[in-house]
Amino acid sequence: MLLFLVLCPITAAIAIIAGAPARLTALVAAISNLFVTLALLSRFDRVTAGFQFASSFLVSADWQIHFAFGIDGLSLLMLLLATIVTVAAVWFTGKIDNHARAFYACLLFISGGAIGAFASIDLFFFYAFHELALIPTFLLIGIWGTGNRSVAAWKITIYLTLGSFVLLIGLILLYQSLPATTRTFDIRELQAATAAHAIAAPTQRHIYLLLLIGFGVLISLFPFHSWAPEAYASAPAPAAMLHAGVLKKFGLYGLLRLAIPMLPDGAHYWMYLLVILLLGNIIYIGLVTIAQKRLDWMLGYSSVMHMGYIFLGIASANILGATGAAALIFAHGLSIALLFAVAGQIRNRTGTLLFDDLGGLAKVMPFAGLAFGFAAFAAIGLPGFANFASEILIFFGAIRNGWEMQRFHIFQIATVLALWGIVISTVYMLRAYRSTFMGTINERWGKLVDLGTGLRLPVVLLVAGLIWFGFFPQTLVRMVTPTFRPYFTATK
């Protein structure tokens, strides 16, 4: 089933390029992957730690590279996020006037690359699948984007290429730091080898810093964030949904999968740096978000801001914080995908996303207003949505923290400031909702058409995920916690 998950979107993309019906093929592939992921979820053992459903095919005997896949609770959560958002993104795409086949194929290549990276248990393919998804991202923005799309496409490409290069150096050093007899690309064996033959603390510091910078650029960690808002504002809505909702989470997944369990001394050493940078995401970028005058730019900056909360959970180095970080990865992926989807539909109908040009759209687009309201409330952490449960775990994890500090410490300061970040996000989200959907409607928008029945299905899918895990967060927590238990003690 894992092999099917990885190859299905890639095969469908190739079939579309070869002449298969673009929209139908993409929808069938996306929905099939979602059902396969739900089947994996139903069969997944939530008690057992370690990878399940593992399969491996030898690619290079000399380098011991395997086309290997397996899932634990963390990777299954990422697969569920990827398949849900893929269905919504393909469904919201609709009619493409120019090069429709290439557009749908690019979406599926992004989805296949993300799924392949999340399911891979071989370090080589973990990296390679992510790189596969970067090329179609550049094409989607450069060819089908809006505004200053060429600049945005090149900017995101240069930033992410440099980040990937730094990440590659860090992964090579991680591989080289182990004794020759234990060097392997298998992530399971890497984790066992680093636990049995602890990498020297100075070496861990160098490797962790490279991984933090490499993954951080991919995640839009402050101050490496400037590519994200412009890219998301210029990208077609389905591309923004997939990248902001899924592909950008690769860096966070990589930190949780590789950096924290394999380089604990390095994580401890650079803890203060990470806390300062993540506060830049939450406070500085939050204030910048308030100043935005366009809905698409506001959503782009808000996506950057919310990465700070996830970094706070990762930096806390305990089960509570890490579980909250994983849960917020999922919750933010759904909420930001829905926000970009509705914003894309508004742009398609009005041709603008300037707040000054909008207003009162709820009178003619009530369902779109309801959908945007749900996503906005989820994004600001309203109780009843998955984001709230995730942030609560992060805040408690940060206050408790796993570094055994005494008295008043930096994590308590960061948590207090992060709570003010929620106030900031409430201001800009409610302001955006008021400016777009409330007030007096412009005469030009009096005859706008609301989201049709077909587009309401993916909205229901995204909202259902947010509400289900908001009311029943234990279903998510029980799935993810065994992943972190081996390298965080029970008391942490």
C-alpha angles and dihedrals in degrees: 000000000000091000088051091050092054099041099039099075093039092050091046091051091053090047091052091052088049092055110278117141102280105214097035094048093047093049093048091050093047095047092044090054091050092053092047090051090050088050090053089048091053092051097041117116105228094190101054118081120217134048122318134194088028121178130172137192121188114240103167123016093190094055096027092233114164133191087230132166136182139144139220127178094284097049092043089055090051091049091051090051093047095049095045093049091044091057091048094046094050091044093051093048096082120163118001115198099201127042095344093173093056091047094055091042091054091051091052093047090054090049093046092048093051093046091047092051093048094047098042119105092181114087093218095056092038086065098034096054091053091052089051089061095052097068096059089046089060091047095048093053097039097047106028101023129110135229116012091355098157093056091045092049094050093043094054090044094052094045096046093043091053090046091050090049092053089046091051091054090051093050091049091051090048089054093045094047092070123082113273092247093056101041111126142148092222106109091209092055091042090057091048092046094050090049094049097038104033112212111239114265096241090051091048090054093055094045095045092051091053091048091046092052094042096047090036093060090050090050095044095245111181123293092019092060107096095097094062107064095046093044094050093044091052098040124094109260095252091052092049089048093054098041100041093036101042121359096050088057089067090085093051090047089050093053091050093043101042117006102048100043097037102036108035095148091051091049090051093048094051094038095109092049092052093049091052092048094047090052086056087058094048104039108023097037089042091058090045089053092056089056095057119114099193127068095223094051090046091054091047093054092043089056089054092047095053092055086073092067092052091049088052090056092048093047093051090073099211139102094257095052096041092047090049090049091052091047092049090050087060096040095047091047091058097042097047091046090055092047093052091045093056092042089052091053091050091051091049091053101039105023091226141073098188110131091221091059096047134061137123094036091138088075092065100021104039096155092050088050091050092049093048090047092054091049093045092050090049092049093054091049103254112179112259095046128092092244091064095053090046095050092048089056091048094050094048090045092051093049091048094038123176100244095084095235120174130230120340111359143169095271091059090051091048092049093052091049091045089055088057086052088065089057089051093049090048090054097051096040095049090043090053092048092049094046093048107036109016134064129033116346120232112246090236091065098049094106100041117137121234124231109293127235092264094056092048093069096067089044090055090047093054095042092047090056091050094048097041094055089040093059096032106032091153089075088063097037094052090052096050104035097075089060092062100036096084093062101030118060119237092250091058 
